Short mmCIF file of N, CA and C in Angstrom, two decimals:
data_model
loop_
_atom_site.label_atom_id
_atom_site.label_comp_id
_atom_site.label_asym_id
_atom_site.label_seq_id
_atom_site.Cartn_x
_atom_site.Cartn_y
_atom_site.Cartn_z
N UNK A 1 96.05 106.86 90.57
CA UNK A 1 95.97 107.79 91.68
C UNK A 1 97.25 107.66 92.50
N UNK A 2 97.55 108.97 92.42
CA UNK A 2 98.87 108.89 93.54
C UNK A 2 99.39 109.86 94.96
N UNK A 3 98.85 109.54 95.99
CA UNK A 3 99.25 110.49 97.09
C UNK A 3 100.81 110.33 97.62
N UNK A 4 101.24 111.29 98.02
CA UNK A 4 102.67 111.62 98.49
C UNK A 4 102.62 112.06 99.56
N UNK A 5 103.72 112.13 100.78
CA UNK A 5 103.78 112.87 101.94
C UNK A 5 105.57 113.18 102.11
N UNK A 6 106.17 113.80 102.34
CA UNK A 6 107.76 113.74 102.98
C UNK A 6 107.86 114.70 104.35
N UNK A 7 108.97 114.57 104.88
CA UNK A 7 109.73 115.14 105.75
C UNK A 7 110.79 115.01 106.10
N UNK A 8 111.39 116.23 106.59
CA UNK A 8 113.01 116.28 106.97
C UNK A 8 113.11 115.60 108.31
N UNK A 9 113.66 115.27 108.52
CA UNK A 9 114.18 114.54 110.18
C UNK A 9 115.24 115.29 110.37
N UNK A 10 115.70 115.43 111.91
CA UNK A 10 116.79 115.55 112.63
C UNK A 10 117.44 114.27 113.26
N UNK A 11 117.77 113.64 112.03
CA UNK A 11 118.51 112.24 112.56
C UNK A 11 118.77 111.77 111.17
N UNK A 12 120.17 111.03 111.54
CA UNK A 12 120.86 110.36 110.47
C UNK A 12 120.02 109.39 109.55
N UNK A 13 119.82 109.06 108.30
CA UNK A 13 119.65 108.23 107.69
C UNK A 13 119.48 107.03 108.26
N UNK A 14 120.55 106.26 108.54
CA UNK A 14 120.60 104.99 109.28
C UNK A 14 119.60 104.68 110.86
N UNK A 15 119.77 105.81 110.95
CA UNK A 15 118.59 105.55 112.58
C UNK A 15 117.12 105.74 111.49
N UNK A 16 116.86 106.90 111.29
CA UNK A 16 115.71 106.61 110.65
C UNK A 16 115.37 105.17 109.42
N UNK A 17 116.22 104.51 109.33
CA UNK A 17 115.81 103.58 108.40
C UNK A 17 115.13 102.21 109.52
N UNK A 18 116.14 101.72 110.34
CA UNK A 18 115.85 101.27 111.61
C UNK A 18 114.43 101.25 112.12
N UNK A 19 114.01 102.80 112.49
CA UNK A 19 113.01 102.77 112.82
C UNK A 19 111.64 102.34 111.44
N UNK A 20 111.72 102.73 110.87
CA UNK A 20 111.06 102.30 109.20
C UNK A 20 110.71 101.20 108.81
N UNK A 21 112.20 100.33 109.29
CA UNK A 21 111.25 98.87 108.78
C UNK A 21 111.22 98.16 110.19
N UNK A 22 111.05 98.77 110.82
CA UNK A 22 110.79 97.73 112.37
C UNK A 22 109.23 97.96 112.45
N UNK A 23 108.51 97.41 111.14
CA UNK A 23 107.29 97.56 111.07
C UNK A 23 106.41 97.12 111.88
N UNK A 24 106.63 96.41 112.53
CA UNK A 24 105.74 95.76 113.83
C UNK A 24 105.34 96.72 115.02
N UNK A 25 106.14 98.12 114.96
CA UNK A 25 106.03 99.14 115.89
C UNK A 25 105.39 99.96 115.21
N UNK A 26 105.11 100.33 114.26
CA UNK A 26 104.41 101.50 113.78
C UNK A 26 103.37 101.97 114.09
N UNK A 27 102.66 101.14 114.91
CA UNK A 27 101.57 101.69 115.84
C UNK A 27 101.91 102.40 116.92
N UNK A 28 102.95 102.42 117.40
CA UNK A 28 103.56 103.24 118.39
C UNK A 28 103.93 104.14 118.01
N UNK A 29 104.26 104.94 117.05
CA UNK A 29 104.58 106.34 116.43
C UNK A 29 103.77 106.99 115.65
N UNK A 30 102.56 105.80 114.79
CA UNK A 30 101.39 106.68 113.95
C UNK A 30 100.15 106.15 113.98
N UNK A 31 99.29 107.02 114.73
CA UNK A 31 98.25 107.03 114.90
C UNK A 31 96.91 106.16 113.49
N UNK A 32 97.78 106.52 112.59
CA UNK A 32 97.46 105.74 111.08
C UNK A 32 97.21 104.06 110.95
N UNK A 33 98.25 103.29 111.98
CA UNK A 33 98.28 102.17 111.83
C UNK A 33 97.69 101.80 113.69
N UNK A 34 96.63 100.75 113.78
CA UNK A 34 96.19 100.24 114.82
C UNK A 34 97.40 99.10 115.19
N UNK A 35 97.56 98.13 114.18
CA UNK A 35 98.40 96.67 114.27
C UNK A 35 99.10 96.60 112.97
N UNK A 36 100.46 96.28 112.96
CA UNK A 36 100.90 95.67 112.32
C UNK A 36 101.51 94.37 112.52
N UNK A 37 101.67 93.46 111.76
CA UNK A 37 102.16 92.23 112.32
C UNK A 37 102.73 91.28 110.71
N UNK A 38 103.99 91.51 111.72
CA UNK A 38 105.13 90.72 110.22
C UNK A 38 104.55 88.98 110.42
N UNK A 39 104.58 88.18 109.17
CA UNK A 39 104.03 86.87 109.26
C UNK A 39 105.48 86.42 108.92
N UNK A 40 106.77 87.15 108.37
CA UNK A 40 107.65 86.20 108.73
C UNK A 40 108.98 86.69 110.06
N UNK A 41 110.00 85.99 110.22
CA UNK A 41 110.81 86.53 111.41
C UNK A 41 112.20 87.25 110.74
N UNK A 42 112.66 87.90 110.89
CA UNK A 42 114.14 88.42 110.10
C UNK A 42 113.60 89.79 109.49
N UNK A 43 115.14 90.03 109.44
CA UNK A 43 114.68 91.49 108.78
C UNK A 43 114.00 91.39 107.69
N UNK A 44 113.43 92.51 107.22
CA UNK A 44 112.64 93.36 106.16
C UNK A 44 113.26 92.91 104.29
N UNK A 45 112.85 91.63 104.10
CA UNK A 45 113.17 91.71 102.87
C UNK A 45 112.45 91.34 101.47
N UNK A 46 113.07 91.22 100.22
CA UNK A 46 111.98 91.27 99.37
C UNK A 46 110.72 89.97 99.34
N UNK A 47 109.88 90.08 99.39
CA UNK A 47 108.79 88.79 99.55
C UNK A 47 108.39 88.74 101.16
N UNK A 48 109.32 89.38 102.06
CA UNK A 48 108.38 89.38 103.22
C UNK A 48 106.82 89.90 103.41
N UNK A 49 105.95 89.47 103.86
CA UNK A 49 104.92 90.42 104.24
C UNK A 49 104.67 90.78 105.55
N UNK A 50 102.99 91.48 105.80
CA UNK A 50 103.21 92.16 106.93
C UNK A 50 101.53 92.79 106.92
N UNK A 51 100.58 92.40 108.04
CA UNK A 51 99.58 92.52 107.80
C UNK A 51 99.20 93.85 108.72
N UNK A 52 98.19 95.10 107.92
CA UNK A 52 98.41 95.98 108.85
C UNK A 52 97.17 96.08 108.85
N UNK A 53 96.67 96.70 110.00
CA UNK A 53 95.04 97.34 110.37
C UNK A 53 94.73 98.68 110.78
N UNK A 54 94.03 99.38 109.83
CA UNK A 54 94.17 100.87 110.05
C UNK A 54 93.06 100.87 110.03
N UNK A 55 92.71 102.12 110.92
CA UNK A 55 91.34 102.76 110.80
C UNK A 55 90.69 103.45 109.92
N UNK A 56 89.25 102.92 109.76
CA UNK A 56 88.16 103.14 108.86
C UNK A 56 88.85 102.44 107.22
N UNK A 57 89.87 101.59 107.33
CA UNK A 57 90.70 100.65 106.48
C UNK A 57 89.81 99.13 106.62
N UNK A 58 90.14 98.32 105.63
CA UNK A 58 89.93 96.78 105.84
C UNK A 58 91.54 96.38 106.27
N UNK A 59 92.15 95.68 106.63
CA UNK A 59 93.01 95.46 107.44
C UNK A 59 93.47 94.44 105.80
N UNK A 60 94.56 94.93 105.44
CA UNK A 60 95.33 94.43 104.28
C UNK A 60 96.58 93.83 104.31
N UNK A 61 97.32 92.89 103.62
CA UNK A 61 98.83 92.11 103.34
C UNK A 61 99.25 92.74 102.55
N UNK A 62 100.63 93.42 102.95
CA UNK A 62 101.32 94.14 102.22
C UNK A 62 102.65 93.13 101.78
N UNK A 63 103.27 92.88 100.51
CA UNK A 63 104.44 92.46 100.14
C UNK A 63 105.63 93.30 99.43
N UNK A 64 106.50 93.15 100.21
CA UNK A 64 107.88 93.61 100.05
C UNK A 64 108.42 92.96 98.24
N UNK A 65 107.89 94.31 97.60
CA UNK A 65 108.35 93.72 96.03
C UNK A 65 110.22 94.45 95.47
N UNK A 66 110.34 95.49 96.58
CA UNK A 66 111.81 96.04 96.21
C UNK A 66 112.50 96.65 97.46
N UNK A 67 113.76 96.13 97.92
CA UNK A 67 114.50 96.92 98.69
C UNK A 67 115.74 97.22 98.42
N UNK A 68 116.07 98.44 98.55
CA UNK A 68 117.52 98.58 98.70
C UNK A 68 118.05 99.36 100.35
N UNK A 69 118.76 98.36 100.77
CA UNK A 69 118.98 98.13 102.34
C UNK A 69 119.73 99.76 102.50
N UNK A 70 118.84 99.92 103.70
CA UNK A 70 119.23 101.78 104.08
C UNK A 70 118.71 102.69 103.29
N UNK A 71 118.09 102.12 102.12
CA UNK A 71 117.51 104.07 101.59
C UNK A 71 115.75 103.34 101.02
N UNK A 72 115.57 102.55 100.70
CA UNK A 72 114.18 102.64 100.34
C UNK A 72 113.54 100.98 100.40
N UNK A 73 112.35 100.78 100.28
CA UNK A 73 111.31 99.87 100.24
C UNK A 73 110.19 99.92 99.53
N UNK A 74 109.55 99.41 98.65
CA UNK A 74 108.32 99.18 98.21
C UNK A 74 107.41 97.93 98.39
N UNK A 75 106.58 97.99 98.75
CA UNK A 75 105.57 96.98 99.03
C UNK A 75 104.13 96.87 98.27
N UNK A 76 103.77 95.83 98.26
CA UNK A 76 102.16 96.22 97.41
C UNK A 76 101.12 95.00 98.06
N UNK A 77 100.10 95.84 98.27
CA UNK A 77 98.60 95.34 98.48
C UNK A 77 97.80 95.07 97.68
N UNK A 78 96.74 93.93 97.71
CA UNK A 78 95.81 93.78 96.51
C UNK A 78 94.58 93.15 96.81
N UNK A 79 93.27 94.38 95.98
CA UNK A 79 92.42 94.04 96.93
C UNK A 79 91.39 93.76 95.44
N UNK A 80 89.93 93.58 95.47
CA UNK A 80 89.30 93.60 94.47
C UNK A 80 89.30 94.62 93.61
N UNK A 81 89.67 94.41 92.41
CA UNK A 81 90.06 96.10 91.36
C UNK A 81 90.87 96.80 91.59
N UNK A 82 91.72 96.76 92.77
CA UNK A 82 92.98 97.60 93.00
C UNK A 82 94.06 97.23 93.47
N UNK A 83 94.84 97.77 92.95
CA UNK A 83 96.53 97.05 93.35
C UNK A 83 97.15 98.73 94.21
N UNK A 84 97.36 98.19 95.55
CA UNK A 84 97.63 99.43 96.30
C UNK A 84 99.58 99.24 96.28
N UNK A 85 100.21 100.34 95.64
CA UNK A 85 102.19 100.33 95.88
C UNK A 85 102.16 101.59 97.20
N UNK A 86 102.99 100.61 98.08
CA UNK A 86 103.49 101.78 99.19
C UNK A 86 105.08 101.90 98.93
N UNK A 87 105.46 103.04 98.98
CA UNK A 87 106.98 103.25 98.54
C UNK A 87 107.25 104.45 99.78
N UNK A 88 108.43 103.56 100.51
CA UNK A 88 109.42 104.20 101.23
C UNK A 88 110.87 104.52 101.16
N UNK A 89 111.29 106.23 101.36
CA UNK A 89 112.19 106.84 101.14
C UNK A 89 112.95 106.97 102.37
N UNK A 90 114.26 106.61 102.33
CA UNK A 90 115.13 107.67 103.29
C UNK A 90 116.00 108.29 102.85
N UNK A 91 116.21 109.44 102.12
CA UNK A 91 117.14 110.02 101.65
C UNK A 91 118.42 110.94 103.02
N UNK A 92 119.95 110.55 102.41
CA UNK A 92 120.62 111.45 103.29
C UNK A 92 121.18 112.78 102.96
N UNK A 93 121.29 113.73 104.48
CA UNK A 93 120.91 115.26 103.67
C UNK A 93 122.12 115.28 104.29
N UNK A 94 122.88 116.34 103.48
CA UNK A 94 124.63 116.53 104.24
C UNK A 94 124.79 117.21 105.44
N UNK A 95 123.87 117.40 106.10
CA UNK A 95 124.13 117.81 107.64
C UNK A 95 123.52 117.03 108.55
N UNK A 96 124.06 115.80 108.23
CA UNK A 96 123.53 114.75 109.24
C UNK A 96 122.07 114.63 109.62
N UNK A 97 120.68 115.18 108.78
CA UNK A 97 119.75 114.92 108.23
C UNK A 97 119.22 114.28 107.67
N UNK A 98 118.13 113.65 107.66
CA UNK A 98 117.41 112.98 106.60
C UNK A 98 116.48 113.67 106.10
N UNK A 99 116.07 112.73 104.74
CA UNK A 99 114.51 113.26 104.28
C UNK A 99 113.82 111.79 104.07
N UNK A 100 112.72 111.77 104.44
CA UNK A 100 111.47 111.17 104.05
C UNK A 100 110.72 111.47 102.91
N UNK A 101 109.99 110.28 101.92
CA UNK A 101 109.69 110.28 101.39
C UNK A 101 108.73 109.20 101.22
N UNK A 102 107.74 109.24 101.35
CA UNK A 102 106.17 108.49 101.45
C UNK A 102 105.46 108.43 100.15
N UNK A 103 105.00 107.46 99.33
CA UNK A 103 103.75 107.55 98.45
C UNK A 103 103.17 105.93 98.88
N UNK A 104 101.76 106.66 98.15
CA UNK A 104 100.83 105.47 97.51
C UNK A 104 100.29 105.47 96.14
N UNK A 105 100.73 104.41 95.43
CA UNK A 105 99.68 104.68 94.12
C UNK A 105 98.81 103.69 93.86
N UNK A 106 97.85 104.24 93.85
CA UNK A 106 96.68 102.69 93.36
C UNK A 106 96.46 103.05 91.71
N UNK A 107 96.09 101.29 91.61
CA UNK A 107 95.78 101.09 89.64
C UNK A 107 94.90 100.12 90.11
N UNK A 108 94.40 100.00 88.58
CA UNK A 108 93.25 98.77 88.24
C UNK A 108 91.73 99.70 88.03
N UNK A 109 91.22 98.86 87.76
CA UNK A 109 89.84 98.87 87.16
C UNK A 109 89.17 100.25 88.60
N UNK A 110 88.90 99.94 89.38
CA UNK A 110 88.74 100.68 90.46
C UNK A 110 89.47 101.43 91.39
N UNK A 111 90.76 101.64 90.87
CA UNK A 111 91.67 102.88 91.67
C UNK A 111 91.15 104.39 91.29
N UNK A 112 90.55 104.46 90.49
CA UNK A 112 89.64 105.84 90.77
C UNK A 112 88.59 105.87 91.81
N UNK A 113 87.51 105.14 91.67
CA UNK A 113 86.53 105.21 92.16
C UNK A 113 86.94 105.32 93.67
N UNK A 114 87.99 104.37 94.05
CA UNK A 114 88.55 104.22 95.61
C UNK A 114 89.38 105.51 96.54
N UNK A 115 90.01 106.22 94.97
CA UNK A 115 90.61 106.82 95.28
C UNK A 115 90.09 108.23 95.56
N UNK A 116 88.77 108.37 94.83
CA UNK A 116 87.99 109.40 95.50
C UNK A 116 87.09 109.48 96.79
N UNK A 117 87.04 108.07 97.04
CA UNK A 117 86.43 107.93 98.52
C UNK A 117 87.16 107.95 99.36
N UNK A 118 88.56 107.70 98.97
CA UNK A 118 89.97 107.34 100.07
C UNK A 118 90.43 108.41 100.38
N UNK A 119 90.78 109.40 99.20
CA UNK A 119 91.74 110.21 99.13
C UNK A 119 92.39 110.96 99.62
N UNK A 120 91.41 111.56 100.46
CA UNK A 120 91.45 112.09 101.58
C UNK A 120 91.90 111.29 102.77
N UNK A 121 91.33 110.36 103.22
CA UNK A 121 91.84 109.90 104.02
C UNK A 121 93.63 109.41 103.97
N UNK A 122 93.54 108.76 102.83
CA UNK A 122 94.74 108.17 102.26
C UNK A 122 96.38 109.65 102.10
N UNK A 123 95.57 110.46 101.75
CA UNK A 123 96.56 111.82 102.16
C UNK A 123 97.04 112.05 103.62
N UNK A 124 95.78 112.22 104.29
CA UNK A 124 96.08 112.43 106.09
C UNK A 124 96.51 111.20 107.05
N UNK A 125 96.87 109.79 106.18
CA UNK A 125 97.47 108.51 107.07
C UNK A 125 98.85 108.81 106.92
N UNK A 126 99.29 108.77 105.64
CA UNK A 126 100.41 109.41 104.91
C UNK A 126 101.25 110.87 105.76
N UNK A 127 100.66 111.77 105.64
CA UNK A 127 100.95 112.96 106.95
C UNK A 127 100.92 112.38 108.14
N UNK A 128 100.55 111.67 108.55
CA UNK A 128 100.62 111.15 110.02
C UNK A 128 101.63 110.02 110.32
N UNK A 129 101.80 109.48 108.95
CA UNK A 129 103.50 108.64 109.17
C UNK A 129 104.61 109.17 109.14
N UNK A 130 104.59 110.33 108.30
CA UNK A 130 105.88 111.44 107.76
C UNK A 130 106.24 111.65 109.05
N UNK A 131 104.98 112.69 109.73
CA UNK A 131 105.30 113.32 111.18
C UNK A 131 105.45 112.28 112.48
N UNK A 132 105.02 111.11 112.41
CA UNK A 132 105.06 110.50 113.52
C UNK A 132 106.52 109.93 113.44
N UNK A 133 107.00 109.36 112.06
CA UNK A 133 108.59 109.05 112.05
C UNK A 133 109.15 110.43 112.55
N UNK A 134 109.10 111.40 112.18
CA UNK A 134 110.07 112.32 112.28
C UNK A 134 110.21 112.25 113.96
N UNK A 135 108.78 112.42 114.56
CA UNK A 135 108.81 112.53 115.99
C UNK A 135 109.74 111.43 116.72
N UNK A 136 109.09 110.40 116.04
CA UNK A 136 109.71 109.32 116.52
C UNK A 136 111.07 109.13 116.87
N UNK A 137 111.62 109.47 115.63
CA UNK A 137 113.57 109.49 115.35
C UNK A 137 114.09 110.42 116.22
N UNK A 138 113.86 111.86 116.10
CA UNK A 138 113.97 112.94 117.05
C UNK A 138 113.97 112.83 118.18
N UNK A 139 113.44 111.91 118.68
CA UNK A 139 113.29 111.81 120.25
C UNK A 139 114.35 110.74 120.58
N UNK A 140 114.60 109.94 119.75
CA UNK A 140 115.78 109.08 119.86
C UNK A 140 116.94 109.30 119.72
N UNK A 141 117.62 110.52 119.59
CA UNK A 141 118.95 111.23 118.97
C UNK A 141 118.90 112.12 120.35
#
């Protein structure tokens, strides 16, 4: 199962990346996340984690399995029967633009079954990070 979300920003790449992995704030721009909270100190890198609590969610540890510094991140969660990948995009657009780019894919024995109870939800957290970064960055430029 795989949900997607993107958006264009009106802000450079580099500011929007900034805001992206300063994951400890993401409750302040999307309504999606209640708490996040990094368990280690330093920037955003591979093997860091980062425990988040979302609504009508069980509150999950996400690990940093790939970065490449300024354009993307992947992380993964793992819960009974499912292995949840979050993958973050910042692509740069030649008029001093960005684009966003959001997925989730779940596998395992039970990423169907989850993913039809989720799916929905898991679509509209996703839309609500796209737009809350965009807001977010925008207001900072």
């Amino acid at each position: 199962m795989r949900f997607e979300a993107g958006t264009e920003v009106a802000a450079e790449a580099g500011q929007v990346w900034a805001v992206l992995v300063d994951v400890e704030r993401w409750s302040e721009w999307t309504p999606s996340v209640r708490r996040a909270a990094r368990r280690e100190r330093g920037p955003l890198a591979v093997g860091a984690t980062a425990r988040l609590e979302q609504p009508k969610l069980r509150p999950a540890v996400w690990r940093v399995t790939e970065l490449t510094e300024g354009r993307s991140f992947s992380w993964e969660s793992r819960s009974p029967g499912v292995r949840s990948l979050g993958e973050h995009r910042v692509l740069s657009l030649p008029d001093g633009r960005s684009r966003v780019e959001l997925a989730v894919t779940q596998s395992g024995p039970l990423a169907g079954p989850v993913g039809w109870l989720y799916g929905d939800l898991l679509r509209r957290y996703l839309r609500m990070e796209a737009d809350g970064l965009r807001r977010r960055c925008e207001q900072l430029t």
